[in-house]
XYZ file of C-alpha atoms in Angstrom:
374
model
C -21.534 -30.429 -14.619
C -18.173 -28.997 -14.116
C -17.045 -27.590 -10.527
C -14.782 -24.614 -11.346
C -12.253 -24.945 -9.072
C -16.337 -11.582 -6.077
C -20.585 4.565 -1.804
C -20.436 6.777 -0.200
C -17.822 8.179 2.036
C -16.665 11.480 3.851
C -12.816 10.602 3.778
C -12.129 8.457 1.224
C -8.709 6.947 0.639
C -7.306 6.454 -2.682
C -5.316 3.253 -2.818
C -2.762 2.429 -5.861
C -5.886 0.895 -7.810
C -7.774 3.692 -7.440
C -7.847 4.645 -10.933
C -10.285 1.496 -11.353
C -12.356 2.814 -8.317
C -15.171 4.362 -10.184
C -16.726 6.339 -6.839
C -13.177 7.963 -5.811
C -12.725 9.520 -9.174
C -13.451 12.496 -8.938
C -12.968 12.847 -5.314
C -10.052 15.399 -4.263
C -8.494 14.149 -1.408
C -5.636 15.402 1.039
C -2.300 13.608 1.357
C -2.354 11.438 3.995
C -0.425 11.076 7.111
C -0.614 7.488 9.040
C -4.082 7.865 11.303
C -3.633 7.371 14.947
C -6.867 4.970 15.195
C -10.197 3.210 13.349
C -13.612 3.573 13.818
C -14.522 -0.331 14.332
C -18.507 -0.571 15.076
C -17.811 -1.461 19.139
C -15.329 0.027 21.091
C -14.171 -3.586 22.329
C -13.290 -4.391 18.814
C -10.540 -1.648 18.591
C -7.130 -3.360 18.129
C -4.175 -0.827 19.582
C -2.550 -1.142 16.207
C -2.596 1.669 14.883
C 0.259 3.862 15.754
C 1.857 6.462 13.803
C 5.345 4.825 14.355
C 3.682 1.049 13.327
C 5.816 -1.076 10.568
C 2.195 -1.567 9.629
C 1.009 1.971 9.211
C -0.515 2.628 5.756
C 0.150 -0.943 5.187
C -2.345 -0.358 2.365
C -0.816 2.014 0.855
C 2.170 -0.177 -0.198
C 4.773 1.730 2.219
C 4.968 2.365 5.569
C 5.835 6.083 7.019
C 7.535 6.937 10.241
C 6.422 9.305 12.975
C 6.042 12.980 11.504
C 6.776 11.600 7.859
C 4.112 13.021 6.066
C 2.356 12.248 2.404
C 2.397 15.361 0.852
C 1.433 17.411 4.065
C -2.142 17.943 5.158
C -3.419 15.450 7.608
C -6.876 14.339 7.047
C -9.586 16.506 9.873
C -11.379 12.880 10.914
C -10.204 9.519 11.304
C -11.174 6.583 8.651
C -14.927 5.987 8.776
C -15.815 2.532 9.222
C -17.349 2.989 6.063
C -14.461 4.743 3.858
C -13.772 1.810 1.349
C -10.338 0.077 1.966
C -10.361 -2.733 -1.209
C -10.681 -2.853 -4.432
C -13.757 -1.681 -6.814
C -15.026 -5.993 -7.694
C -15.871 -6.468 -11.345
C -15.163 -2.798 -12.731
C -14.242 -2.708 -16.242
C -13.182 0.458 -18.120
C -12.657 -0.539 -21.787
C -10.911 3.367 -22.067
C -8.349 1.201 -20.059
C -7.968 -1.954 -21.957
C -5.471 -2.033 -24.601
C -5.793 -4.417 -27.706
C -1.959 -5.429 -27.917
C -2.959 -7.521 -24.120
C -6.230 -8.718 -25.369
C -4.263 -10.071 -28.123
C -1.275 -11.230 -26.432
C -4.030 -13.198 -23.581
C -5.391 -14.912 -26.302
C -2.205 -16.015 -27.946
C -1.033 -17.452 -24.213
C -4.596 -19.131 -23.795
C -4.460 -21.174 -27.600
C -0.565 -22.035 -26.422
C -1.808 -23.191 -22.886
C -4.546 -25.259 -24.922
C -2.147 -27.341 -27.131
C 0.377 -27.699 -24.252
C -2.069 -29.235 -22.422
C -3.447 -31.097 -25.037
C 0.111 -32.515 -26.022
C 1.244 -32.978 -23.050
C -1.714 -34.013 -20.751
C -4.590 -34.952 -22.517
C -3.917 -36.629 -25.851
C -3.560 -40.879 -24.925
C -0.191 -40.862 -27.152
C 1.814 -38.123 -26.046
C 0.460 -37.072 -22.767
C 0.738 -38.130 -19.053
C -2.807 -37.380 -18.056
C -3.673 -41.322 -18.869
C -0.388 -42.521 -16.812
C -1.611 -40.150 -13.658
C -5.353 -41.708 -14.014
C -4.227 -45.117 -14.296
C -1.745 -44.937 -11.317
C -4.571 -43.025 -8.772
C -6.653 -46.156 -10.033
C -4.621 -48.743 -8.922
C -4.632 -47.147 -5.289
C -8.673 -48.537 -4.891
C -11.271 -50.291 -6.982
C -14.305 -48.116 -6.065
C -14.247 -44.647 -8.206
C -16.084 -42.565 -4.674
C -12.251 -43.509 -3.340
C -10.293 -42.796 -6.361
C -12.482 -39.374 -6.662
C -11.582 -38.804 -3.521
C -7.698 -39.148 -3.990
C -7.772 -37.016 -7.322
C -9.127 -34.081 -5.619
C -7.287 -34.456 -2.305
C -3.938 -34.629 -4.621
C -5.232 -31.348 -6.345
C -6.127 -29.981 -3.166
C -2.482 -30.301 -1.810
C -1.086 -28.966 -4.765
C -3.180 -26.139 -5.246
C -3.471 -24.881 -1.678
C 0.257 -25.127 -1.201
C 1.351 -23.270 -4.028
C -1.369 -20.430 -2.704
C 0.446 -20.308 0.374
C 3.844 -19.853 -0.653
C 3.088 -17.545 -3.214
C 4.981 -14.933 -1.498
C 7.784 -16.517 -1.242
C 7.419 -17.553 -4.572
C 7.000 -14.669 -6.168
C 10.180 -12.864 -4.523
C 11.856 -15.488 -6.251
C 10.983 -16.088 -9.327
C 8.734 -13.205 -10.195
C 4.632 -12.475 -9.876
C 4.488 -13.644 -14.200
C 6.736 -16.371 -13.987
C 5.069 -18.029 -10.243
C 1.616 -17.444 -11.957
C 2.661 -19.607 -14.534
C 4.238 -22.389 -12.603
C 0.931 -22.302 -10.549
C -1.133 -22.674 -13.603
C 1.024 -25.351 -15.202
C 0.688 -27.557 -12.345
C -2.868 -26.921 -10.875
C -4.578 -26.895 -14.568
C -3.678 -30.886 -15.408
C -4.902 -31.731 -12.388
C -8.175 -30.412 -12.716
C -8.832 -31.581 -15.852
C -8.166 -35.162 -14.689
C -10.271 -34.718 -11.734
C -13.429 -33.132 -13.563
C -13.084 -35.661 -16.588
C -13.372 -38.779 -14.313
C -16.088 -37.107 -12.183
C -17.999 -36.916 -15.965
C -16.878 -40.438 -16.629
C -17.552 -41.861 -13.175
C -20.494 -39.688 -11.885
C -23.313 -42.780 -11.898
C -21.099 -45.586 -10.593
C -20.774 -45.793 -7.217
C -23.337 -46.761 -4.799
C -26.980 -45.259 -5.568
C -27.935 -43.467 -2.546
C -31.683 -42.125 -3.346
C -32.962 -41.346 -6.723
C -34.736 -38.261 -6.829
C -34.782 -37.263 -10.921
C -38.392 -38.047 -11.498
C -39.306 -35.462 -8.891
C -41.656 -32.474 -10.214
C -39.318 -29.206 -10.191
C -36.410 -30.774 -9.010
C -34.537 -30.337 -12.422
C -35.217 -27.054 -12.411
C -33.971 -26.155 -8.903
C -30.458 -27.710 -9.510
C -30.657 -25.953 -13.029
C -31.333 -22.349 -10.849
C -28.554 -23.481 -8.186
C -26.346 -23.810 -10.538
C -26.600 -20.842 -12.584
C -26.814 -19.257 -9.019
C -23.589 -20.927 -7.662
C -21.200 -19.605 -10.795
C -22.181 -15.985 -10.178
C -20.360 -16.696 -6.601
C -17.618 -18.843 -8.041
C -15.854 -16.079 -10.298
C -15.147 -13.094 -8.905
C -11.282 -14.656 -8.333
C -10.519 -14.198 -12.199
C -12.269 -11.064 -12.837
C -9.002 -9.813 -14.251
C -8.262 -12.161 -16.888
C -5.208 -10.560 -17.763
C -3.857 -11.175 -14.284
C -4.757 -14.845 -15.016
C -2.914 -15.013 -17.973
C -0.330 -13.335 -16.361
C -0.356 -10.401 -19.372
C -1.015 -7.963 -16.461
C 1.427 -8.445 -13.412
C -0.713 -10.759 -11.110
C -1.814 -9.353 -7.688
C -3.351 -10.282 -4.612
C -6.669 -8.265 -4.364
C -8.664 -6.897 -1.633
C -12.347 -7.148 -3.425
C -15.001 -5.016 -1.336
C -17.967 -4.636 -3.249
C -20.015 -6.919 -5.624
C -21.106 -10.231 -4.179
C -17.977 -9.039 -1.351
C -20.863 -7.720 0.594
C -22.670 -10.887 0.499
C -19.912 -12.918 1.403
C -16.263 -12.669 1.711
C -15.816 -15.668 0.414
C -17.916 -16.145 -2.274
C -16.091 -18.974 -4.261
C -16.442 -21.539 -1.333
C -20.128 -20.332 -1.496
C -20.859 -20.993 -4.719
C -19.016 -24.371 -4.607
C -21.222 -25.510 -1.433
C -23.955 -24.606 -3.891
C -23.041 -26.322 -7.073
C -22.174 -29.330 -4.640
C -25.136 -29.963 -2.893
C -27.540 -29.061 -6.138
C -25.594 -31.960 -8.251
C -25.413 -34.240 -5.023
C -29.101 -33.899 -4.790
C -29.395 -34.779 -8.475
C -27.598 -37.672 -8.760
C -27.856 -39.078 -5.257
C -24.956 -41.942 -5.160
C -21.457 -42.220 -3.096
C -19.532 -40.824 -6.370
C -21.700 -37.159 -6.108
C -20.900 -37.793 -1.879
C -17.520 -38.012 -1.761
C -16.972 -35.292 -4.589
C -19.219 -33.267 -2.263
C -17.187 -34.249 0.870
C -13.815 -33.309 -1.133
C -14.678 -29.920 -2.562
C -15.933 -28.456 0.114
C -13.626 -29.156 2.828
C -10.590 -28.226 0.064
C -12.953 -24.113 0.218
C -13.559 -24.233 3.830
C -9.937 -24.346 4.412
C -9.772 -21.771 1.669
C -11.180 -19.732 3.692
C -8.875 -19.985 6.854
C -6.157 -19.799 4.193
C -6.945 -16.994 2.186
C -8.089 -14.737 5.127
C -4.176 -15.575 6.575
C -2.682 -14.644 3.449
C -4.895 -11.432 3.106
C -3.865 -10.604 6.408
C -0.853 -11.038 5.737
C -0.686 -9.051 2.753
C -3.140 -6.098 4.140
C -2.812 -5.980 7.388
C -5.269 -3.456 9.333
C -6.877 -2.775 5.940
C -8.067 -6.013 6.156
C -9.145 -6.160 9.375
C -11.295 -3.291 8.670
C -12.806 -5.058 5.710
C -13.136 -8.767 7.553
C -15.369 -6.492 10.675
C -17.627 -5.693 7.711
C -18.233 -8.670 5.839
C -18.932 -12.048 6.705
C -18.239 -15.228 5.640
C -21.561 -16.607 5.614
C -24.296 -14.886 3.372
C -25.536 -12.168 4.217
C -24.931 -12.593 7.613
C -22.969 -8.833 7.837
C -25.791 -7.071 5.979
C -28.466 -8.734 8.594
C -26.644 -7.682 11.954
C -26.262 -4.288 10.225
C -21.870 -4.234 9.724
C -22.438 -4.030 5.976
C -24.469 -1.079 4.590
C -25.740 -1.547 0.962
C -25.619 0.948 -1.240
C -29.027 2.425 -2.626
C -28.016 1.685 -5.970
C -26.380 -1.704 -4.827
C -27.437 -3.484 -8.209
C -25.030 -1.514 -10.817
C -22.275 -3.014 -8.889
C -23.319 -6.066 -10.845
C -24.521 -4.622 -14.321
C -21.342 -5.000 -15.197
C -19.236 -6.557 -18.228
C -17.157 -9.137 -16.106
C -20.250 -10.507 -14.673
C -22.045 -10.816 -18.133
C -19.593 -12.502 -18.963
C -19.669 -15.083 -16.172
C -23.645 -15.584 -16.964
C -22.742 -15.897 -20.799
C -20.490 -18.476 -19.585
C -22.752 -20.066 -17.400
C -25.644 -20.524 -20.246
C -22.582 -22.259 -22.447
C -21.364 -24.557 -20.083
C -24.827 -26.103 -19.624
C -25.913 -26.231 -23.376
C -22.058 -27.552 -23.888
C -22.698 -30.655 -21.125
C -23.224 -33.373 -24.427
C -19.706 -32.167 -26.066
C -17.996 -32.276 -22.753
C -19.366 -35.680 -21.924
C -18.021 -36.959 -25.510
C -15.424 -35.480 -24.684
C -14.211 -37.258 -21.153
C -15.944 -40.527 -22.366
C -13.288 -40.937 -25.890
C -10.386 -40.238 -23.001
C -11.581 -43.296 -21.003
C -10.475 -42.081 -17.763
């Protein structure tokens, strides 16, 4: 029940995060100098960007180079194939590379984030999670409305913290602005997902389709389908926590070459599949609300990667799609033969571990929200 609020090549290019880039490890590759142009799959797509003198140039790299500034000396004999691999390696895990002191230290923060939020949100006496409820209430008498507001209010929050991350960050540091974001985005969600559970069967009954042979089953598989695409955003838990110096990554393989935006995909999913289920104007307007907060996601996060990436990105965004499969059908996104061991992986274990828990754990959680009477 709960919404959660992601090869081969003849030139590779080894980015900062390389050492987490399984395929380019044992590649030896040439210094780099800033190259004059990229293959894009039409001619007509070719931005003039490129330039050797660009403020862009080598953007991914993390600096910029002027004209005749090498890196290290040799320039490399081709351009960039449209298929040399630009982000990040999605869901590789190297436990050579994990230490035990972070592991440790991550699950210290996530038992102190627990109480805090316990104290200070959740618990009737001591908390403001009860005031927040109450005062959203008083805005409307029908819960579809009040739904509404509490994920439109989380929406705001959440979203605009996302976009001035930047700015944030150069301020207050990449730790310290993770933080602040999950202080104030984490109450919020709680509140939202425990009235959903409290609220889900009282507005307006729509249809009633339970009874219907298979239907359980199909929102069970949706479901289960739908939080495979909703994770790949925290498969760094140690960024999350902010043990590991948050970044801003450019994911290209995994479920990336399915969809570049796999989180709004999976919440489309999980929406419609419980919408179908329960069939009244609560499940419609916390349909309505989720989505439209990802589809602007979308807009917003491609800005921001942009932003952050520049031409890297643009590379990546003319080989991926945002709708499913839609790159791999018109041919821009070439699988790899051995395309499934980019998802026999530990992170995404994980995720279906999780997955299985969450829906054996639906009875606790609904005791749960129901003894907070929100």
């Amino acid at each position: 029940m709960v919404s959660p609020l992601l090869l081969s090549t003849s030139t590779p290019l080894l980015l900062p995060s390389s050492r987490r880039w399984p395929y380019l490890r044992s590649v030896a590759t040439p210094s780099l100098r800033c190259p004059p142009s990229i293959a894009f799959p039409k001619p007509s797509q070719r931005p003039n960007l490129w330039r050797p003198n660009s403020s862009n140039c080598l953007r991914f790299f993390g600096r910029t180079h002027d004209r005749g500034t090498s890196i290290g000396g040799a320039e490399p004999e081709s351009p960039i194939p449209d298929e040399a691999p630009l982000g990040e390696d999605s869901a590789a895990f190297d436990p050579r590379q994990q230490k035990l002191s972070s592991w440790a230290c991550f699950t210290a923060i996530l038992g102190a984030v627990l109480v805090a939020l316990d104290v200070l949100w959740i618990s009737p006496s001591t908390g403001f999670g009860t005031v927040y409820i109450d005062a959203v209430s008083r805005l409307s008498e029908r819960p579809e409305v009040v739904l509404l507001m509490l994920i439109v209010i989380f929406a705001i929050v959440h979203s605009g913290l996302a976009s001035l991350r930047d700015d944030g960050e150069k301020l207050i540091g990449e730790r310290a602005y993770r933080v602040l974001f999950a202080g104030v985005s984490l109450p919020l969600v709680v509140s939202t997902v425990v009235y959903f559970i409290n609220h889900r069967y009282d507005g307006a009954q729509l249809w009633q389709l339970q009874n219907v042979f298979g239907l359980h089953e199909l929102v069970w598989f949706s479901s289960f389908i739908s939080f495979l695409f909703l994770y790949p955003s925290t498969f760094n838990l140690l960024e999350v926590a902010a043990v590991d110096k948050p970044k801003l990554h450019l994911w290209e393989t995994g479920i990336m070459r399915i969809t570049r935006h796999p989180q709004m995909v999976g919440q489309v999913i999980w929406c419609l599949a419980h919408t179908l289920w329960i069939g009244n104007t609560v499940a419609v307007a916390a349909s309505v609300g989720l989505i439209a907060h990802h589809i602007y996601g979308v807009w917003n996060g491609d800005r921001r990667l942009a932003l952050r990436y520049g031409e890297a990105f643009e590379v990546l965004k003319s080989r991926t799609s945002v709708i499913p499969f839609a790159a791999i059908l018109d041919g821009r996104q070439k699988l790899p033969k051995d395309y499934y061991k980019e998802f026999i992986r530990l992170p995404y274990l994980t995720i279906i571990i999780l997955s299985l828990g969450t829906y054996l754990a639906h009875p606790l959680m609904q005791a749960f929200s129901f003894r907070l009477l929100w």
